[in-house]
């Protein structure tokens, strides 16, 4: 999906029963009904009977409305929120392995600092950098680094939470 | 309390649920369950001849009775054979609980003998499914399954039972009530929305009531009849909704959609307020979406929010169950003594009567060859409009829907959403088991009947005397019709050159067979067959091979673009229409 076109990008956060098969029900729904899915993250919550699943999708208003309705229809889905509809915080974790030789070492360190990254691992010729932020910021980092210097990129997919007093819980 | 085996727990659960009849087929993984069934008499188990038939029979039973249908199949091929039926029940929202055997827990994932991932295979076509991993959860899971299958928008629920679960022991406690934090269907409509809907409905000058399977599923017919008569508005049904409002009443203007009546589709196209009740705006109903009800403001009552504004954006959505919402609307209208605009209504009815006068269901009778429509008309007369009619899929299905006038809900049982050939015969068996004292007829075709023919054997064993009305046109007629219209008569693979002798087949299975070739013999044969109360009779009507179903909205057309029999030249549909089915 095109990240610059944020108008139809939606981040939907779901509380669901922490049961075998719940994740596949969500994934199945998206493939069966032909909905876009850009990223998906899932993990148990503080309440071990519940998992929290966050997915990023896109579509016009009508499609998003159907996605939300279809998700709600799944028996395992307890509650959900479209974070794009409220003031919310989005975060994604990225691990990047870059080349770091000669002048590149200082340059890479400087870039990492600018983006608030941490260098987690250092060898003679590489750095492994950790960055968090909204997806757009991570994209910007990758754009700022010379293409050839990137050896490997791992992104967790976006996750998020509403700002203020609003909380998604049962 | 003494611990009992999982198989015994299962049987006790079914008894607690009041199950009196179930359909199934045994195999290694469910042997313990069959052993537990053997030891009791409360539940009648019907041994079908193919698992798909078990599901269709349970569907017929459920649709006729309103109860939840129950199916038991073994692991592996037992489950895969059942999948078509499960998908059928899912599309038509039929409440079923299906139990499938599974290899022992310890072997799951090992490609063990007759192992398939039943939960995975059925996931896209069930309302929900479960794999029981601990015998302690068994009873509660069964309770949940029945609750989920029968409430909200009904549907099939599958429980996969590893064999060790059926052998292990536990104490039996059946929960009285169940509450699921993640499942809570909305029954009562929102008062504000109901208010708005009533205002819009009362302001209509050219109103139209369009209802579907949701009215039947929710037993909302009484409320629907009351509201419709209170308003005096015209009403149409989808294929799945027939019988909710008496077809013989003058306010009923026929089925709508691809093969609906001219008046129903024209009234849809020209109405200014559309009241959609328990219907899902299927593409066989709407025709081309852009041309659908261009002038109408739409109220939509449905228990499933995802049915609302899925295909057509509506103006006033009401999430709730049909009887509840209609009762609330009736109260508002009565309490406030609201009256429809009678002047405008008179005008509207005059217009509708003009459309009606076109007689879109007329057909040319023949003395030589049996017209399929004529057979259904006679079937209607001979059974005095009272029989339960099941149907297979094809032209015969449309003729049954058009020419048998259903006056009560749950009288018409067919496969609409999936359109499963083979549905009719096992469904008739299921309906007959639910209502042994009622006449049940299965309207079928030479193609469809051969998909589940083996059930004639089951019907012999369990004594379910139904009348099979085979409209034998020697073709996969519905497909042939499309080839005639849209593929320049290239009849690719639609001629059944080697049809069996159905009379002999029926007799081979111990039933009565009759072959009828002359129009003059149709009524007599039907009378003779229905007089044989205790026999299954296979009536093989040799019908006009070239007859087509009219009227018809070709795929991609609008509701005002109907083709009428012998009046319109059939033309290829629009390019975009050709991709539709
Ligand atoms: C050969 C062939 C030709 C066909 N031609 C036509 C045709 O000409 N015309 C036609 O109409 N169909 C036709 N169909 C059938 C069509 O494919 C659809 O199955 C049918 O139109 C759907 O009917 P429905 O809208 O009533 O929905 P159903 O599938 O019956 O759905 C029921 C709706 O009611 C809702 N509901 C369930 N319970 C409740 C409740 N308690 N309260 C409120 N709402 C509830 C559900 O959520 C759902 O939205 C044809 C099928 C075949 C196989
Ligand atoms: C299982 C299945 N396979 C294929 C189809 C496609 N199909 C729809 S109607 C039809 C022909 C049905 O023939 P028949 O039962 O003889 O009925 P007729 O149309 O001739 O009345 C076919 C093949 C289907 N609906 N179901
Ligand atoms: Mg045929």
PDB file of N, CA, C and O in Angstrom, chain A residues 14-73:
ATOM      1  N   UNK A  14      -7.880  -5.014  17.661  1.00  0.00           N
ATOM      2  CA  UNK A  14      -8.913  -5.977  18.036  1.00  0.00           C
ATOM      3  C   UNK A  14      -8.533  -6.700  19.325  1.00  0.00           C
ATOM      4  O   UNK A  14      -7.403  -7.155  19.481  1.00  0.00           O
ATOM      5  N   UNK A  15      -9.510  -6.811  20.222  1.00  0.00           N
ATOM      6  CA  UNK A  15      -9.349  -7.697  21.371  1.00  0.00           C
ATOM      7  C   UNK A  15     -10.092  -8.978  21.045  1.00  0.00           C
ATOM      8  O   UNK A  15     -11.280  -8.933  20.727  1.00  0.00           O
ATOM      9  N   UNK A  16      -9.381 -10.096  21.106  1.00  0.00           N
ATOM     10  CA  UNK A  16     -10.093 -11.344  20.792  1.00  0.00           C
ATOM     11  C   UNK A  16      -9.713 -12.459  21.754  1.00  0.00           C
ATOM     12  O   UNK A  16      -8.725 -12.368  22.476  1.00  0.00           O
ATOM     13  N   UNK A  17     -10.566 -13.487  21.749  1.00  0.00           N
ATOM     14  CA  UNK A  17     -10.308 -14.627  22.614  1.00  0.00           C
ATOM     15  C   UNK A  17      -8.942 -15.211  22.259  1.00  0.00           C
ATOM     16  O   UNK A  17      -8.630 -15.387  21.083  1.00  0.00           O
ATOM     17  N   UNK A  18      -8.156 -15.464  23.276  1.00  0.00           N
ATOM     18  CA  UNK A  18      -6.833 -16.042  23.052  1.00  0.00           C
ATOM     19  C   UNK A  18      -6.983 -17.546  22.847  1.00  0.00           C
ATOM     20  O   UNK A  18      -6.664 -18.340  23.724  1.00  0.00           O
ATOM     21  N   UNK A  19      -7.527 -17.915  21.669  1.00  0.00           N
ATOM     22  CA  UNK A  19      -7.789 -19.323  21.412  1.00  0.00           C
ATOM     23  C   UNK A  19      -7.165 -19.756  20.105  1.00  0.00           C
ATOM     24  O   UNK A  19      -7.052 -18.954  19.174  1.00  0.00           O
ATOM     25  N   UNK A  20      -6.812 -21.039  20.036  1.00  0.00           N
ATOM     26  CA  UNK A  20      -6.261 -21.572  18.789  1.00  0.00           C
ATOM     27  C   UNK A  20      -7.251 -21.290  17.680  1.00  0.00           C
ATOM     28  O   UNK A  20      -8.442 -21.477  17.846  1.00  0.00           O
ATOM     29  N   UNK A  21      -6.776 -20.817  16.579  1.00  0.00           N
ATOM     30  CA  UNK A  21      -7.687 -20.625  15.451  1.00  0.00           C
ATOM     31  C   UNK A  21      -8.218 -19.217  15.318  1.00  0.00           C
ATOM     32  O   UNK A  21      -8.684 -18.835  14.256  1.00  0.00           O
ATOM     33  N   UNK A  22      -8.156 -18.439  16.393  1.00  0.00           N
ATOM     34  CA  UNK A  22      -8.715 -17.084  16.317  1.00  0.00           C
ATOM     35  C   UNK A  22      -7.984 -16.248  15.274  1.00  0.00           C
ATOM     36  O   UNK A  22      -8.595 -15.558  14.455  1.00  0.00           O
ATOM     37  N   UNK A  23      -6.660 -16.361  15.288  1.00  0.00           N
ATOM     38  CA  UNK A  23      -5.865 -15.598  14.321  1.00  0.00           C
ATOM     39  C   UNK A  23      -6.194 -16.011  12.884  1.00  0.00           C
ATOM     40  O   UNK A  23      -6.357 -15.175  12.005  1.00  0.00           O
ATOM     41  N   UNK A  24      -6.334 -17.328  12.676  1.00  0.00           N
ATOM     42  CA  UNK A  24      -6.630 -17.748  11.297  1.00  0.00           C
ATOM     43  C   UNK A  24      -8.007 -17.291  10.860  1.00  0.00           C
ATOM     44  O   UNK A  24      -8.244 -17.077   9.675  1.00  0.00           O
ATOM     45  N   UNK A  25      -8.925 -17.148  11.803  1.00  0.00           N
ATOM     46  CA  UNK A  25     -10.241 -16.644  11.405  1.00  0.00           C
ATOM     47  C   UNK A  25     -10.130 -15.227  10.838  1.00  0.00           C
ATOM     48  O   UNK A  25     -10.772 -14.893   9.851  1.00  0.00           O
ATOM     49  N   UNK A  26      -9.299 -14.423  11.484  1.00  0.00           N
ATOM     50  CA  UNK A  26      -9.129 -13.045  11.006  1.00  0.00           C
ATOM     51  C   UNK A  26      -8.416 -13.051   9.658  1.00  0.00           C
ATOM     52  O   UNK A  26      -8.870 -12.427   8.689  1.00  0.00           O
ATOM     53  N   UNK A  27      -7.324 -13.810   9.583  1.00  0.00           N
ATOM     54  CA  UNK A  27      -6.552 -13.845   8.342  1.00  0.00           C
ATOM     55  C   UNK A  27      -7.402 -14.379   7.195  1.00  0.00           C
ATOM     56  O   UNK A  27      -7.406 -13.840   6.091  1.00  0.00           O
ATOM     57  N   UNK A  28      -8.172 -15.440   7.495  1.00  0.00           N
ATOM     58  CA  UNK A  28      -9.067 -16.058   6.519  1.00  0.00           C
ATOM     59  C   UNK A  28     -10.086 -15.075   5.975  1.00  0.00           C
ATOM     60  O   UNK A  28     -10.378 -15.039   4.780  1.00  0.00           O
ATOM     61  N   UNK A  29     -10.636 -14.297   6.886  1.00  0.00           N
ATOM     62  CA  UNK A  29     -11.649 -13.319   6.501  1.00  0.00           C
ATOM     63  C   UNK A  29     -11.106 -12.371   5.441  1.00  0.00           C
ATOM     64  O   UNK A  29     -11.760 -12.078   4.449  1.00  0.00           O
ATOM     65  N   UNK A  30      -9.865 -11.929   5.666  1.00  0.00           N
ATOM     66  CA  UNK A  30      -9.278 -10.964   4.731  1.00  0.00           C
ATOM     67  C   UNK A  30      -9.019 -11.593   3.367  1.00  0.00           C
ATOM     68  O   UNK A  30      -9.292 -10.985   2.340  1.00  0.00           O
ATOM     69  N   UNK A  31      -8.519 -12.824   3.365  1.00  0.00           N
ATOM     70  CA  UNK A  31      -8.255 -13.424   2.052  1.00  0.00           C
ATOM     71  C   UNK A  31      -9.561 -13.827   1.380  1.00  0.00           C
ATOM     72  O   UNK A  31      -9.745 -13.611   0.192  1.00  0.00           O
ATOM     73  N   UNK A  32     -10.507 -14.383   2.164  1.00  0.00           N
ATOM     74  CA  UNK A  32     -11.757 -14.854   1.550  1.00  0.00           C
ATOM     75  C   UNK A  32     -12.553 -13.710   0.943  1.00  0.00           C
ATOM     76  O   UNK A  32     -13.219 -13.872  -0.070  1.00  0.00           O
ATOM     77  N   UNK A  33     -12.520 -12.560   1.567  1.00  0.00           N
ATOM     78  CA  UNK A  33     -13.337 -11.459   1.073  1.00  0.00           C
ATOM     79  C   UNK A  33     -12.536 -10.453   0.250  1.00  0.00           C
ATOM     80  O   UNK A  33     -13.049  -9.405  -0.140  1.00  0.00           O
ATOM     81  N   UNK A  34     -11.281 -10.782   0.018  1.00  0.00           N
ATOM     82  CA  UNK A  34     -10.476  -9.962  -0.873  1.00  0.00           C
ATOM     83  C   UNK A  34     -10.118  -8.602  -0.306  1.00  0.00           C
ATOM     84  O   UNK A  34      -9.923  -7.652  -1.056  1.00  0.00           O
ATOM     85  N   UNK A  35     -10.026  -8.484   1.007  1.00  0.00           N
ATOM     86  CA  UNK A  35      -9.618  -7.208   1.601  1.00  0.00           C
ATOM     87  C   UNK A  35      -8.104  -7.106   1.632  1.00  0.00           C
ATOM     88  O   UNK A  35      -7.398  -8.106   1.762  1.00  0.00           O
ATOM     89  N   UNK A  36      -7.638  -5.889   1.576  1.00  0.00           N
ATOM     90  CA  UNK A  36      -6.205  -5.633   1.693  1.00  0.00           C
ATOM     91  C   UNK A  36      -5.733  -5.877   3.107  1.00  0.00           C
ATOM     92  O   UNK A  36      -6.436  -5.568   4.052  1.00  0.00           O
ATOM     93  N   UNK A  37      -4.541  -6.356   3.243  1.00  0.00           N
ATOM     94  CA  UNK A  37      -3.955  -6.387   4.577  1.00  0.00           C
ATOM     95  C   UNK A  37      -2.489  -6.016   4.419  1.00  0.00           C
ATOM     96  O   UNK A  37      -1.749  -6.631   3.665  1.00  0.00           O
ATOM     97  N   UNK A  38      -2.113  -4.932   5.089  1.00  0.00           N
ATOM     98  CA  UNK A  38      -0.758  -4.432   4.926  1.00  0.00           C
ATOM     99  C   UNK A  38       0.140  -5.018   6.007  1.00  0.00           C
ATOM    100  O   UNK A  38       1.256  -5.445   5.745  1.00  0.00           O
ATOM    101  N   UNK A  39      -0.351  -5.024   7.224  1.00  0.00           N
ATOM    102  CA  UNK A  39       0.422  -5.653   8.288  1.00  0.00           C
ATOM    103  C   UNK A  39      -0.511  -6.145   9.370  1.00  0.00           C
ATOM    104  O   UNK A  39      -1.657  -5.728   9.464  1.00  0.00           O
ATOM    105  N   UNK A  40       0.020  -7.066  10.146  1.00  0.00           N
ATOM    106  CA  UNK A  40      -0.789  -7.671  11.195  1.00  0.00           C
ATOM    107  C   UNK A  40       0.133  -8.060  12.342  1.00  0.00           C
ATOM    108  O   UNK A  40       1.168  -8.692  12.122  1.00  0.00           O
ATOM    109  N   UNK A  41      -0.203  -7.634  13.537  1.00  0.00           N
ATOM    110  CA  UNK A  41       0.591  -8.052  14.687  1.00  0.00           C
ATOM    111  C   UNK A  41      -0.345  -8.616  15.737  1.00  0.00           C
ATOM    112  O   UNK A  41      -1.491  -8.196  15.839  1.00  0.00           O
ATOM    113  N   UNK A  42       0.145  -9.580  16.480  1.00  0.00           N
ATOM    114  CA  UNK A  42      -0.729 -10.165  17.499  1.00  0.00           C
ATOM    115  C   UNK A  42       0.096 -10.692  18.661  1.00  0.00           C
ATOM    116  O   UNK A  42       1.196 -11.192  18.473  1.00  0.00           O
ATOM    117  N   UNK A  43      -0.430 -10.520  19.877  1.00  0.00           N
ATOM    118  CA  UNK A  43       0.206 -11.072  21.076  1.00  0.00           C
ATOM    119  C   UNK A  43      -0.821 -11.098  22.194  1.00  0.00           C
ATOM    120  O   UNK A  43      -1.799 -10.354  22.163  1.00  0.00           O
ATOM    121  N   UNK A  44      -0.605 -11.966  23.179  1.00  0.00           N
ATOM    122  CA  UNK A  44      -1.518 -11.998  24.322  1.00  0.00           C
ATOM    123  C   UNK A  44      -1.450 -10.676  25.089  1.00  0.00           C
ATOM    124  O   UNK A  44      -0.463  -9.950  25.005  1.00  0.00           O
ATOM    125  N   UNK A  45      -2.488 -10.371  25.846  1.00  0.00           N
ATOM    126  CA  UNK A  45      -2.497  -9.145  26.647  1.00  0.00           C
ATOM    127  C   UNK A  45      -2.207  -9.477  28.109  1.00  0.00           C
ATOM    128  O   UNK A  45      -1.889 -10.620  28.428  1.00  0.00           O
ATOM    129  N   UNK A  46      -2.354  -8.500  28.971  1.00  0.00           N
ATOM    130  CA  UNK A  46      -2.181  -8.745  30.409  1.00  0.00           C
ATOM    131  C   UNK A  46      -3.204  -9.741  30.926  1.00  0.00           C
ATOM    132  O   UNK A  46      -2.988 -10.461  31.884  1.00  0.00           O
ATOM    133  N   UNK A  47      -4.361  -9.780  30.266  1.00  0.00           N
ATOM    134  CA  UNK A  47      -5.361 -10.800  30.576  1.00  0.00           C
ATOM    135  C   UNK A  47      -5.090 -11.976  29.648  1.00  0.00           C
ATOM    136  O   UNK A  47      -5.286 -11.891  28.440  1.00  0.00           O
ATOM    137  N   UNK A  48      -4.598 -13.106  30.214  1.00  0.00           N
ATOM    138  CA  UNK A  48      -4.155 -14.205  29.342  1.00  0.00           C
ATOM    139  C   UNK A  48      -5.265 -14.811  28.493  1.00  0.00           C
ATOM    140  O   UNK A  48      -4.986 -15.546  27.560  1.00  0.00           O
ATOM    141  N   UNK A  49      -6.527 -14.515  28.782  1.00  0.00           N
ATOM    142  CA  UNK A  49      -7.600 -15.076  27.952  1.00  0.00           C
ATOM    143  C   UNK A  49      -7.837 -14.243  26.697  1.00  0.00           C
ATOM    144  O   UNK A  49      -8.637 -14.606  25.853  1.00  0.00           O
ATOM    145  N   UNK A  50      -7.137 -13.107  26.622  1.00  0.00           N
ATOM    146  CA  UNK A  50      -7.359 -12.216  25.487  1.00  0.00           C
ATOM    147  C   UNK A  50      -6.070 -11.971  24.709  1.00  0.00           C
ATOM    148  O   UNK A  50      -5.002 -11.862  25.299  1.00  0.00           O
ATOM    149  N   UNK A  51      -6.191 -11.880  23.382  1.00  0.00           N
ATOM    150  CA  UNK A  51      -5.062 -11.379  22.600  1.00  0.00           C
ATOM    151  C   UNK A  51      -5.452 -10.051  21.986  1.00  0.00           C
ATOM    152  O   UNK A  51      -6.613  -9.774  21.765  1.00  0.00           O
ATOM    153  N   UNK A  52      -4.423  -9.304  21.672  1.00  0.00           N
ATOM    154  CA  UNK A  52      -4.643  -8.042  20.991  1.00  0.00           C
ATOM    155  C   UNK A  52      -4.044  -8.164  19.599  1.00  0.00           C
ATOM    156  O   UNK A  52      -2.882  -8.539  19.442  1.00  0.00           O
ATOM    157  N   UNK A  53      -4.857  -7.874  18.617  1.00  0.00           N
ATOM    158  CA  UNK A  53      -4.409  -7.976  17.235  1.00  0.00           C
ATOM    159  C   UNK A  53      -4.556  -6.603  16.600  1.00  0.00           C
ATOM    160  O   UNK A  53      -5.595  -5.963  16.748  1.00  0.00           O
ATOM    161  N   UNK A  54      -3.512  -6.144  15.951  1.00  0.00           N
ATOM    162  CA  UNK A  54      -3.595  -4.858  15.272  1.00  0.00           C
ATOM    163  C   UNK A  54      -3.316  -5.084  13.804  1.00  0.00           C
ATOM    164  O   UNK A  54      -2.339  -5.749  13.448  1.00  0.00           O
ATOM    165  N   UNK A  55      -4.186  -4.572  12.962  1.00  0.00           N
ATOM    166  CA  UNK A  55      -3.917  -4.733  11.538  1.00  0.00           C
ATOM    167  C   UNK A  55      -4.084  -3.423  10.802  1.00  0.00           C
ATOM    168  O   UNK A  55      -4.847  -2.560  11.206  1.00  0.00           O
ATOM    169  N   UNK A  56      -3.316  -3.307   9.759  1.00  0.00           N
ATOM    170  CA  UNK A  56      -3.398  -2.118   8.922  1.00  0.00           C
ATOM    171  C   UNK A  56      -3.956  -2.544   7.576  1.00  0.00           C
ATOM    172  O   UNK A  56      -3.500  -3.514   6.980  1.00  0.00           O
ATOM    173  N   UNK A  57      -5.005  -1.856   7.185  1.00  0.00           N
ATOM    174  CA  UNK A  57      -5.668  -2.203   5.940  1.00  0.00           C
ATOM    175  C   UNK A  57      -5.997  -0.927   5.193  1.00  0.00           C
ATOM    176  O   UNK A  57      -5.730   0.173   5.685  1.00  0.00           O
ATOM    177  N   UNK A  58      -6.554  -1.078   4.006  1.00  0.00           N
ATOM    178  CA  UNK A  58      -6.930   0.114   3.266  1.00  0.00           C
ATOM    179  C   UNK A  58      -8.182  -0.167   2.450  1.00  0.00           C
ATOM    180  O   UNK A  58      -8.501  -1.319   2.172  1.00  0.00           O
ATOM    181  N   UNK A  59      -8.875   0.865   2.111  1.00  0.00           N
ATOM    182  CA  UNK A  59     -10.099   0.725   1.329  1.00  0.00           C
ATOM    183  C   UNK A  59     -10.949   1.955   1.510  1.00  0.00           C
ATOM    184  O   UNK A  59     -10.708   2.737   2.436  1.00  0.00           O
ATOM    185  N   UNK A  60     -11.943   2.108   0.648  1.00  0.00           N
ATOM    186  CA  UNK A  60     -12.824   3.263   0.810  1.00  0.00           C
ATOM    187  C   UNK A  60     -13.721   3.051   2.029  1.00  0.00           C
ATOM    188  O   UNK A  60     -13.713   1.991   2.646  1.00  0.00           O
ATOM    189  N   UNK A  61     -14.510   4.060   2.315  1.00  0.00           N
ATOM    190  CA  UNK A  61     -15.330   4.059   3.521  1.00  0.00           C
ATOM    191  C   UNK A  61     -16.221   2.823   3.624  1.00  0.00           C
ATOM    192  O   UNK A  61     -16.345   2.198   4.670  1.00  0.00           O
ATOM    193  N   UNK A  62     -16.809   2.473   2.468  1.00  0.00           N
ATOM    194  CA  UNK A  62     -17.741   1.346   2.451  1.00  0.00           C
ATOM    195  C   UNK A  62     -17.026   0.034   2.750  1.00  0.00           C
ATOM    196  O   UNK A  62     -17.528  -0.812   3.488  1.00  0.00           O
ATOM    197  N   UNK A  63     -15.834  -0.112   2.189  1.00  0.00           N
ATOM    198  CA  UNK A  63     -15.074  -1.339   2.425  1.00  0.00           C
ATOM    199  C   UNK A  63     -14.660  -1.433   3.892  1.00  0.00           C
ATOM    200  O   UNK A  63     -14.798  -2.477   4.527  1.00  0.00           O
ATOM    201  N   UNK A  64     -14.176  -0.315   4.438  1.00  0.00           N
ATOM    202  CA  UNK A  64     -13.760  -0.333   5.836  1.00  0.00           C
ATOM    203  C   UNK A  64     -14.955  -0.656   6.740  1.00  0.00           C
ATOM    204  O   UNK A  64     -14.845  -1.436   7.690  1.00  0.00           O
ATOM    205  N   UNK A  65     -16.112  -0.103   6.393  1.00  0.00           N
ATOM    206  CA  UNK A  65     -17.316  -0.389   7.182  1.00  0.00           C
ATOM    207  C   UNK A  65     -17.615  -1.890   7.162  1.00  0.00           C
ATOM    208  O   UNK A  65     -17.903  -2.495   8.198  1.00  0.00           O
ATOM    209  N   UNK A  66     -17.506  -2.511   5.978  1.00  0.00           N
ATOM    210  CA  UNK A  66     -17.736  -3.949   5.877  1.00  0.00           C
ATOM    211  C   UNK A  66     -16.671  -4.721   6.653  1.00  0.00           C
ATOM    212  O   UNK A  66     -16.990  -5.694   7.337  1.00  0.00           O
ATOM    213  N   UNK A  67     -15.425  -4.297   6.567  1.00  0.00           N
ATOM    214  CA  UNK A  67     -14.352  -4.994   7.286  1.00  0.00           C
ATOM    215  C   UNK A  67     -14.659  -4.991   8.788  1.00  0.00           C
ATOM    216  O   UNK A  67     -14.579  -6.017   9.460  1.00  0.00           O
ATOM    217  N   UNK A  68     -15.028  -3.826   9.285  1.00  0.00           N
ATOM    218  CA  UNK A  68     -15.317  -3.713  10.720  1.00  0.00           C
ATOM    219  C   UNK A  68     -16.503  -4.604  11.090  1.00  0.00           C
ATOM    220  O   UNK A  68     -16.473  -5.330  12.094  1.00  0.00           O
ATOM    221  N   UNK A  69     -17.542  -4.590  10.264  1.00  0.00           N
ATOM    222  CA  UNK A  69     -18.723  -5.411  10.554  1.00  0.00           C
ATOM    223  C   UNK A  69     -18.388  -6.897  10.497  1.00  0.00           C
ATOM    224  O   UNK A  69     -18.829  -7.679  11.337  1.00  0.00           O
ATOM    225  N   UNK A  70     -17.633  -7.277   9.470  1.00  0.00           N
ATOM    226  CA  UNK A  70     -17.287  -8.692   9.327  1.00  0.00           C
ATOM    227  C   UNK A  70     -16.390  -9.151  10.467  1.00  0.00           C
ATOM    228  O   UNK A  70     -16.522 -10.278  10.957  1.00  0.00           O
ATOM    229  N   UNK A  71     -15.487  -8.298  10.907  1.00  0.00           N
ATOM    230  CA  UNK A  71     -14.623  -8.661  12.037  1.00  0.00           C
ATOM    231  C   UNK A  71     -15.468  -8.831  13.292  1.00  0.00           C
ATOM    232  O   UNK A  71     -15.322  -9.793  14.047  1.00  0.00           O
ATOM    233  N   UNK A  72     -16.376  -7.894  13.511  1.00  0.00           N
ATOM    234  CA  UNK A  72     -17.236  -7.969  14.683  1.00  0.00           C
ATOM    235  C   UNK A  72     -18.100  -9.217  14.689  1.00  0.00           C
ATOM    236  O   UNK A  72     -18.498  -9.705  15.737  1.00  0.00           O
ATOM    237  N   UNK A  73     -18.370  -9.707  13.491  1.00  0.00           N
ATOM    238  CA  UNK A  73     -19.232 -10.882  13.361  1.00  0.00           C
ATOM    239  C   UNK A  73     -18.513 -12.157  13.788  1.00  0.00           C
ATOM    240  O   UNK A  73     -19.148 -13.133  14.163  1.00  0.00           O
TER     241      UNK A  73
END
